[in-house]
Backbone as a printed PyTorch tensor [residue, N CA C, xyz], in Angstrom:
tensor([[[ -24.8440,  -11.2360, -261.4960],
         [ -24.4800,  -12.4900, -260.9520],
         [ -23.0640,  -12.3250, -260.2990]],

        [[ -22.9050,  -13.3340, -259.3810],
         [ -21.7680,  -13.2040, -258.4210],
         [ -20.7250,  -14.1710, -259.0210]],

        [[ -19.6510,  -13.6700, -259.0130],
         [ -18.3450,  -14.3520, -259.5280],
         [ -17.9670,  -15.4210, -258.5150]],

        [[ -17.0320,  -16.2110, -259.0400],
         [ -16.6340,  -17.3440, -258.4440],
         [ -15.6430,  -16.9210, -257.0560]],

        [[ -15.0190,  -15.6490, -257.4770],
         [ -14.2480,  -14.9940, -256.4020],
         [ -15.1440,  -14.6670, -255.5340]],

        [[ -15.9420,  -13.8080, -255.5710],
         [ -17.2710,  -13.4670, -254.7430],
         [ -17.7620,  -14.6010, -253.7490]],

        [[ -18.1000,  -15.6230, -254.4360],
         [ -18.7240,  -16.7600, -253.6020],
         [ -17.7660,  -17.6090, -252.7550]],

        [[ -16.1630,  -17.4300, -253.3200],
         [ -15.2200,  -18.1230, -252.4640],
         [ -14.8880,  -17.1870, -251.3430]],

        [[ -15.2800,  -15.7330, -251.3470],
         [ -14.7720,  -14.9960, -250.3730],
         [ -13.5050,  -14.3610, -250.5020]],

        [[ -12.8070,  -14.7620, -251.6510],
         [ -11.5670,  -14.5440, -251.8390],
         [ -11.3590,  -12.9590, -251.9260]],

        [[ -10.2180,  -12.3030, -251.4770],
         [ -10.2670,  -10.9360, -251.7750],
         [ -10.0610,  -10.2930, -252.9340]],

        [[ -10.5070,   -9.1010, -253.1990],
         [  -9.9950,   -8.5640, -254.8840],
         [  -8.8260,   -8.7780, -255.0390]],

        [[  -8.3850,   -9.2410, -256.2270],
         [  -7.2780,   -9.3700, -257.0940],
         [  -6.0870,  -10.5970, -256.6240]],

        [[  -6.9750,  -11.4850, -255.9430],
         [  -6.7530,  -12.8910, -255.1050],
         [  -5.9210,  -13.5930, -256.6260]],

        [[  -6.9880,  -13.8420, -257.2760],
         [  -6.7970,  -14.7760, -258.5400],
         [  -5.8920,  -14.0100, -259.2700]],

        [[  -5.6730,  -13.1490, -259.5170],
         [  -4.6330,  -12.3680, -260.3240],
         [  -2.8470,  -12.4260, -259.9270]],

        [[  -3.1100,  -12.4250, -258.6690],
         [  -2.0160,  -12.7030, -257.5070],
         [  -1.7230,  -14.2050, -257.6050]],

        [[  -2.7550,  -15.1100, -257.6060],
         [  -2.1590,  -16.4650, -257.4180],
         [  -1.8970,  -16.7120, -258.8070]],

        [[  -2.3900,  -16.0900, -260.0710],
         [  -1.9480,  -16.5540, -261.4380],
         [  -0.2550,  -16.2590, -261.4130]],

        [[  -0.1200,  -14.9780, -261.2540],
         [   1.0740,  -14.6310, -261.3400],
         [   2.1470,  -15.1960, -260.5450]],

        [[   1.9870,  -15.6570, -259.3720],
         [   2.7540,  -16.3870, -258.6180],
         [   3.3160,  -17.6460, -259.2230]],

        [[   2.0940,  -18.4110, -259.5940],
         [   2.1260,  -19.5630, -260.3150],
         [   2.8950,  -19.6760, -261.9250]],

        [[   2.8570,  -18.5490, -262.5090],
         [   3.6600,  -18.2750, -263.6520],
         [   4.9140,  -17.8680, -263.3280]],

        [[   5.1740,  -17.5320, -262.2660],
         [   6.5820,  -17.0290, -261.8550],
         [   7.4950,  -18.4710, -261.1630]],

        [[   6.7200,  -19.0360, -260.7740],
         [   7.4500,  -20.4730, -259.9270],
         [   7.5170,  -21.3540, -261.1490]],

        [[   6.6390,  -21.3850, -262.1320],
         [   6.9670,  -22.1140, -263.5070],
         [   8.0280,  -21.3710, -264.0800]],

        [[   8.2920,  -20.3740, -264.2570],
         [   9.2810,  -19.5690, -264.8130],
         [  10.7130,  -20.2300, -264.2010]],

        [[  10.6890,  -19.9660, -262.7860],
         [  11.8220,  -20.4530, -262.1540],
         [  12.3490,  -21.5210, -262.6280]],

        [[  11.1830,  -22.6820, -262.5670],
         [  11.6800,  -23.9830, -262.7850],
         [  12.1290,  -24.1320, -264.2080]],

        [[  11.5910,  -23.7910, -265.2480],
         [  11.6240,  -23.8640, -266.7180],
         [  12.9940,  -23.4740, -266.9290]],

        [[  13.6210,  -21.9510, -266.2300],
         [  14.8730,  -21.7520, -266.3910],
         [  16.3060,  -22.1730, -265.5560]],

        [[  15.6270,  -23.0200, -264.6110],
         [  16.6320,  -23.7140, -263.5670],
         [  17.2940,  -22.8570, -262.7220]],

        [[  16.3760,  -21.7970, -262.0860],
         [  16.4350,  -20.6790, -261.1990],
         [  16.2530,  -21.4250, -259.8890]],

        [[  16.9880,  -21.8530, -258.9230],
         [  16.6180,  -22.6610, -257.5580],
         [  16.4480,  -21.2710, -256.6270]],

        [[  16.6050,  -20.1060, -257.1100],
         [  16.4430,  -19.4920, -255.9460],
         [  15.6940,  -18.0620, -256.6290]],

        [[  15.1310,  -17.1680, -255.9410],
         [  14.8720,  -15.7800, -256.4800],
         [  15.6250,  -14.7720, -256.6830]],

        [[  17.0830,  -15.0850, -256.0080],
         [  18.2480,  -14.1230, -256.4460],
         [  18.8260,  -14.3800, -258.0690]],

        [[  18.7300,  -15.5350, -258.3100],
         [  19.0400,  -16.1710, -259.6760],
         [  18.2950,  -15.6800, -260.7090]],

        [[  16.9490,  -15.6670, -260.1940],
         [  16.0040,  -15.2570, -261.2950],
         [  16.2030,  -13.8040, -261.3840]],

        [[  16.0430,  -12.8530, -260.6890],
         [  16.4620,  -11.6030, -260.8000],
         [  17.8010,  -11.3150, -261.3200]],

        [[  18.8220,  -12.1840, -261.2720],
         [  19.9300,  -12.1160, -262.3910],
         [  19.5040,  -12.1140, -263.4750]],

        [[  18.6270,  -13.0890, -263.8750],
         [  18.2390,  -13.3900, -265.1930],
         [  17.5480,  -12.0720, -266.0290]],

        [[  16.8060,  -11.4970, -265.1100],
         [  15.8920,  -10.3060, -265.6240],
         [  16.9870,   -8.8030, -265.6990]],

        [[  18.0430,   -8.8110, -264.6050],
         [  18.9760,   -7.9040, -264.7510],
         [  19.5730,   -7.8470, -265.9520]],

        [[  19.9190,   -9.2690, -266.3780],
         [  20.6920,   -9.3880, -267.7280],
         [  20.2840,   -8.9470, -268.8380]],

        [[  18.8500,   -9.0000, -269.0630],
         [  18.0310,   -8.2610, -270.2400],
         [  17.7420,   -7.0050, -270.1180]],

        [[  17.7180,   -6.3490, -268.6150],
         [  17.4940,   -4.9100, -268.4890],
         [  18.2460,   -4.8190, -266.9540]],

        [[  19.2150,   -3.7110, -267.2990],
         [  20.0160,   -3.7740, -265.6460],
         [  19.0310,   -3.0060, -264.9040]],

        [[  18.0970,   -2.1190, -265.6360],
         [  17.3010,   -1.2890, -264.6600],
         [  15.8160,   -1.7100, -264.4830]],

        [[  15.8790,   -2.8770, -264.5560],
         [  14.6570,   -3.6920, -264.3360],
         [  13.9350,   -3.4180, -262.8620]],

        [[  12.6680,   -3.5240, -262.8250],
         [  11.8670,   -3.3910, -261.7440],
         [  12.0080,   -4.9760, -260.8190]],

        [[  12.3740,   -5.9040, -261.6020],
         [  12.1880,   -6.9450, -260.8600],
         [  13.5430,   -7.2940, -259.9070]],

        [[  13.2920,   -6.7790, -258.7850],
         [  14.3340,   -6.6390, -257.4810],
         [  14.2260,   -7.8630, -256.8000]],

        [[  15.0360,   -8.1130, -255.8480],
         [  14.7180,   -9.2360, -255.0270],
         [  13.3160,   -9.0200, -254.0100]],

        [[  13.1600,   -7.5160, -253.6740],
         [  12.4380,   -7.2000, -252.6720],
         [  10.9910,   -7.3980, -253.4440]],

        [[  10.7870,   -6.9080, -254.7560],
         [   9.5780,   -7.0120, -255.4980],
         [   9.3450,   -8.6140, -255.8220]],

        [[  10.3920,   -9.4970, -255.9410],
         [  10.2140,  -10.8460, -256.2860],
         [   9.8810,  -11.6860, -255.0820]],

        [[  10.0760,  -11.1120, -254.3270],
         [   9.4530,  -11.9180, -252.6670],
         [   7.9890,  -11.7560, -252.8980]],

        [[   7.6560,  -10.4150, -253.0780],
         [   5.9980,  -10.3920, -252.9300],
         [   5.4530,  -11.2040, -254.2560]],

        [[   5.7000,  -10.9350, -255.5460],
         [   5.2260,  -11.5050, -256.4080],
         [   5.3120,  -13.0230, -256.4510]],

        [[   6.3830,  -13.6010, -256.1320],
         [   6.2290,  -14.9250, -256.0300],
         [   5.4250,  -15.6320, -255.0930]],

        [[   5.3240,  -14.7950, -254.0300],
         [   4.4580,  -15.5370, -253.0110],
         [   3.0420,  -14.8550, -253.1900]],

        [[   2.5680,  -14.3560, -254.0340],
         [   1.5010,  -13.8160, -254.6750],
         [   0.8730,  -13.0200, -253.7670]],

        [[   1.6630,  -11.9500, -252.8630],
         [   1.2680,  -10.6700, -252.0210],
         [   1.0790,   -9.8630, -252.7620]],

        [[   1.3440,   -9.3380, -253.9960],
         [   1.3490,   -8.1780, -254.8670],
         [   1.5600,   -8.4370, -256.2620]],

        [[   1.3180,   -7.6030, -257.3330],
         [   1.4760,   -7.8070, -258.6170],
         [   2.4080,   -6.5950, -258.9830]],

        [[   3.1690,   -6.8320, -260.2070],
         [   3.9020,   -5.8010, -260.6260],
         [   2.9590,   -4.4850, -261.1610]],

        [[   3.3860,   -3.3160, -260.8770],
         [   2.5780,   -2.1550, -261.3090],
         [   3.2490,   -1.6770, -262.8070]],

        [[   4.4090,   -1.9470, -263.0720],
         [   5.1780,   -1.1810, -264.3820],
         [   4.8950,   -2.5380, -265.3160]],

        [[   4.4500,   -2.0570, -266.7440],
         [   4.3760,   -3.0130, -267.6630],
         [   5.9280,   -3.5310, -268.1140]],

        [[   6.6910,   -2.7720, -268.1250],
         [   8.2490,   -3.0550, -268.2920],
         [   8.6690,   -4.3990, -267.6890]],

        [[   7.9690,   -4.6760, -266.4500],
         [   8.2240,   -6.2130, -265.8620],
         [   7.9210,   -7.5470, -266.7960]],

        [[   6.9510,   -7.0610, -267.4260],
         [   6.1850,   -8.2320, -268.3800],
         [   6.9800,   -8.2840, -269.3180]],

        [[   7.4830,   -7.1270, -269.9940],
         [   8.5350,   -7.1020, -271.2480],
         [   9.8850,   -7.9740, -270.7850]],

        [[  10.3350,   -7.4580, -269.4900],
         [  11.7310,   -8.1570, -269.0490],
         [  11.3840,   -9.4380, -269.0890]],

        [[  10.1550,   -9.9950, -268.5020],
         [  10.0990,  -11.1570, -268.3740],
         [   9.7860,  -11.9950, -269.5250]],

        [[   9.3090,  -11.3630, -270.5610],
         [   9.1230,  -11.8620, -271.9750],
         [  10.7830,  -12.2800, -272.4990]],

        [[  11.5410,  -11.3430, -272.3670],
         [  12.7960,  -11.3610, -273.1550],
         [  13.5750,  -12.4220, -272.1040]],

        [[  13.3790,  -12.7520, -270.5970],
         [  14.1040,  -13.8280, -270.1560],
         [  13.5910,  -15.1380, -270.4260]],

        [[  12.3230,  -15.1880, -270.9700],
         [  11.9030,  -16.6560, -271.5870],
         [  12.2410,  -16.8120, -272.9870]],

        [[  12.4170,  -15.8820, -273.7320],
         [  12.5760,  -16.1150, -275.2470],
         [  11.9790,  -15.1200, -276.3260]],

        [[  12.6530,  -15.2420, -277.3800],
         [  11.8120,  -14.4690, -278.4890],
         [  10.5550,  -14.7570, -278.8010]],

        [[  10.0390,  -15.8330, -278.6920],
         [   8.6630,  -16.2980, -278.9280],
         [   7.5600,  -15.6280, -277.8690]],

        [[   7.8570,  -14.7730, -276.7480],
         [   7.2500,  -14.4020, -276.0570],
         [   7.1880,  -13.0310, -276.0620]],

        [[   5.7910,  -12.4160, -275.5230],
         [   5.6900,  -11.1120, -275.6740],
         [   5.4530,  -10.7830, -274.1840]],

        [[   5.4500,   -9.1980, -273.8820],
         [   5.2690,   -8.8950, -272.3370],
         [   3.5030,   -8.9670, -271.9780]],

        [[   2.8530,   -8.6950, -273.4690],
         [   1.3770,   -8.7070, -273.3110],
         [   0.7300,  -10.1990, -273.1540]],

        [[   1.5710,  -10.9920, -273.5540],
         [   1.1340,  -12.5710, -273.3980],
         [   1.3080,  -13.0130, -271.9390]],

        [[   2.1240,  -12.6600, -271.4080],
         [   3.1430,  -12.9400, -270.3430],
         [   2.0860,  -12.5670, -269.1170]],

        [[   1.5230,  -11.2170, -269.3940],
         [   0.5430,  -10.5550, -268.4950],
         [  -0.6670,  -10.9200, -268.5340]],

        [[  -1.2000,  -11.1890, -269.8490],
         [  -2.4800,  -11.4620, -270.2180],
         [  -2.9260,  -12.8900, -270.2610]],

        [[  -2.1210,  -13.5950, -270.2900],
         [  -2.2110,  -15.0860, -270.4610],
         [  -2.8190,  -15.9830, -269.0580]],

        [[  -3.6010,  -16.9050, -269.3260],
         [  -4.3370,  -17.4310, -268.2860],
         [  -2.7530,  -18.3410, -267.8140]],

        [[  -2.9210,  -18.8600, -266.5610],
         [  -1.6700,  -19.8750, -266.1690],
         [  -1.5240,  -21.1660, -267.1090]],

        [[  -2.8820,  -21.5560, -267.4710],
         [  -2.9640,  -22.6800, -268.2250],
         [  -2.3690,  -22.3800, -269.7390]],

        [[  -2.3290,  -21.1600, -270.3650],
         [  -1.8640,  -20.9020, -271.6090],
         [  -0.5890,  -20.4680, -271.6160]],

        [[  -0.0950,  -20.3220, -270.1990],
         [   1.1960,  -19.4180, -270.1760],
         [   2.0940,  -20.8030, -270.1010]],

        [[   1.6090,  -21.9260, -269.0680],
         [   2.3550,  -23.1240, -268.8390],
         [   2.3360,  -23.8190, -270.5480]],

        [[   1.6160,  -24.0650, -271.0610],
         [   1.4860,  -24.4770, -272.4350],
         [   2.5440,  -24.1150, -273.5940]],

        [[   2.5780,  -22.8050, -273.2750],
         [   3.5130,  -21.9290, -274.2550],
         [   5.0910,  -22.4070, -273.5360]],

        [[   5.3600,  -22.3370, -272.2780],
         [   6.5600,  -22.3810, -271.7370],
         [   7.0260,  -23.8910, -272.0650]],

        [[   6.1430,  -24.6820, -271.9070],
         [   6.4290,  -26.1650, -272.1590],
         [   6.9770,  -26.4320, -273.5100]],

        [[   6.5700,  -25.3940, -274.5540],
         [   6.8720,  -25.5810, -276.0770],
         [   8.3880,  -25.1690, -276.1260]],

        [[   8.9880,  -24.3680, -275.3650],
         [  10.3120,  -23.7970, -275.2490],
         [  11.1800,  -24.1480, -274.1520]],

        [[  10.8720,  -24.8070, -273.3550],
         [  11.5460,  -24.9440, -271.9910],
         [  11.2400,  -26.4160, -271.6560]],

        [[  12.1690,  -27.2020, -271.2910],
         [  12.0630,  -28.4810, -270.4980],
         [  11.6220,  -28.1350, -269.1280]],

        [[  10.6070,  -28.7580, -268.6550],
         [   9.9530,  -28.8630, -267.5270],
         [   9.4330,  -30.1410, -267.1070]],

        [[   9.9360,  -30.1820, -265.4970],
         [   9.6120,  -31.9710, -265.1250],
         [   8.1200,  -31.9470, -264.9610]],

        [[   7.5360,  -32.9920, -265.4210],
         [   6.0970,  -33.2880, -265.4280],
         [   5.6430,  -33.6020, -263.9640]],

        [[   6.4790,  -33.5350, -262.6670],
         [   6.1990,  -33.7630, -261.2340],
         [   6.0760,  -32.1780, -260.8420]],

        [[   6.7130,  -31.0520, -261.4700],
         [   6.5640,  -29.7310, -261.2850],
         [   5.2910,  -29.0480, -261.7820]],

        [[   5.1730,  -29.4170, -262.9500],
         [   3.9330,  -29.1090, -263.7640],
         [   2.6490,  -29.6780, -262.7990]],

        [[   2.7730,  -30.9710, -262.3830],
         [   1.5330,  -31.2370, -261.8120],
         [   1.4900,  -30.4280, -260.5360]],

        [[   2.2790,  -30.4700, -259.5700],
         [   2.5100,  -29.6250, -258.2230],
         [   1.8630,  -28.2710, -258.6560]],

        [[   2.1820,  -27.5250, -259.7260],
         [   1.6420,  -26.3630, -259.9520],
         [  -0.1450,  -26.2430, -260.7370]],

        [[  -0.3730,  -27.4550, -260.5980],
         [  -1.5020,  -27.6550, -261.5650],
         [  -1.4890,  -26.9870, -262.7890]],

        [[  -0.5760,  -27.3530, -263.6270],
         [  -0.4990,  -27.0380, -264.8870],
         [  -0.8400,  -27.9730, -265.8300]],

        [[  -1.2410,  -27.7960, -267.1100],
         [  -1.5840,  -28.8060, -267.8180],
         [  -0.3510,  -29.6240, -268.3990]],

        [[  -0.3010,  -30.8860, -268.4450],
         [   0.9270,  -31.6210, -268.8010],
         [   0.7410,  -32.1270, -270.5590]],

        [[   2.0990,  -32.5240, -271.0500],
         [   2.0560,  -32.7140, -272.1990],
         [   1.6280,  -34.1160, -272.6310]],

        [[   1.6120,  -35.1100, -271.4140],
         [   0.9210,  -36.3340, -271.3140],
         [  -0.5580,  -36.5390, -271.6070]]])
């Protein structure tokens, strides 16, 4: 059976990279980080040796690559708060991730709509 990705002609990993990109964009909005540099600072605050560097953030936020280290997801969970786990951040769909972020952070409805996230309304 042909997958939706195969029918659309999207390259392998495209959906995963797109989901990651949307999750990171939502995270920047939820945390009030207008730049990747500020988001990197949040990751560095929870882990000074984080792999979430400016160079990696550029690729990940734009959907050009995905993290190779699981520690990135653990750091990400710590940045978001106690109710998050690295496994959830890594494995959740964008919709699941967005719903959970909305429970813990204020996110403008317009930003959610732009990212295609489910809204509370």
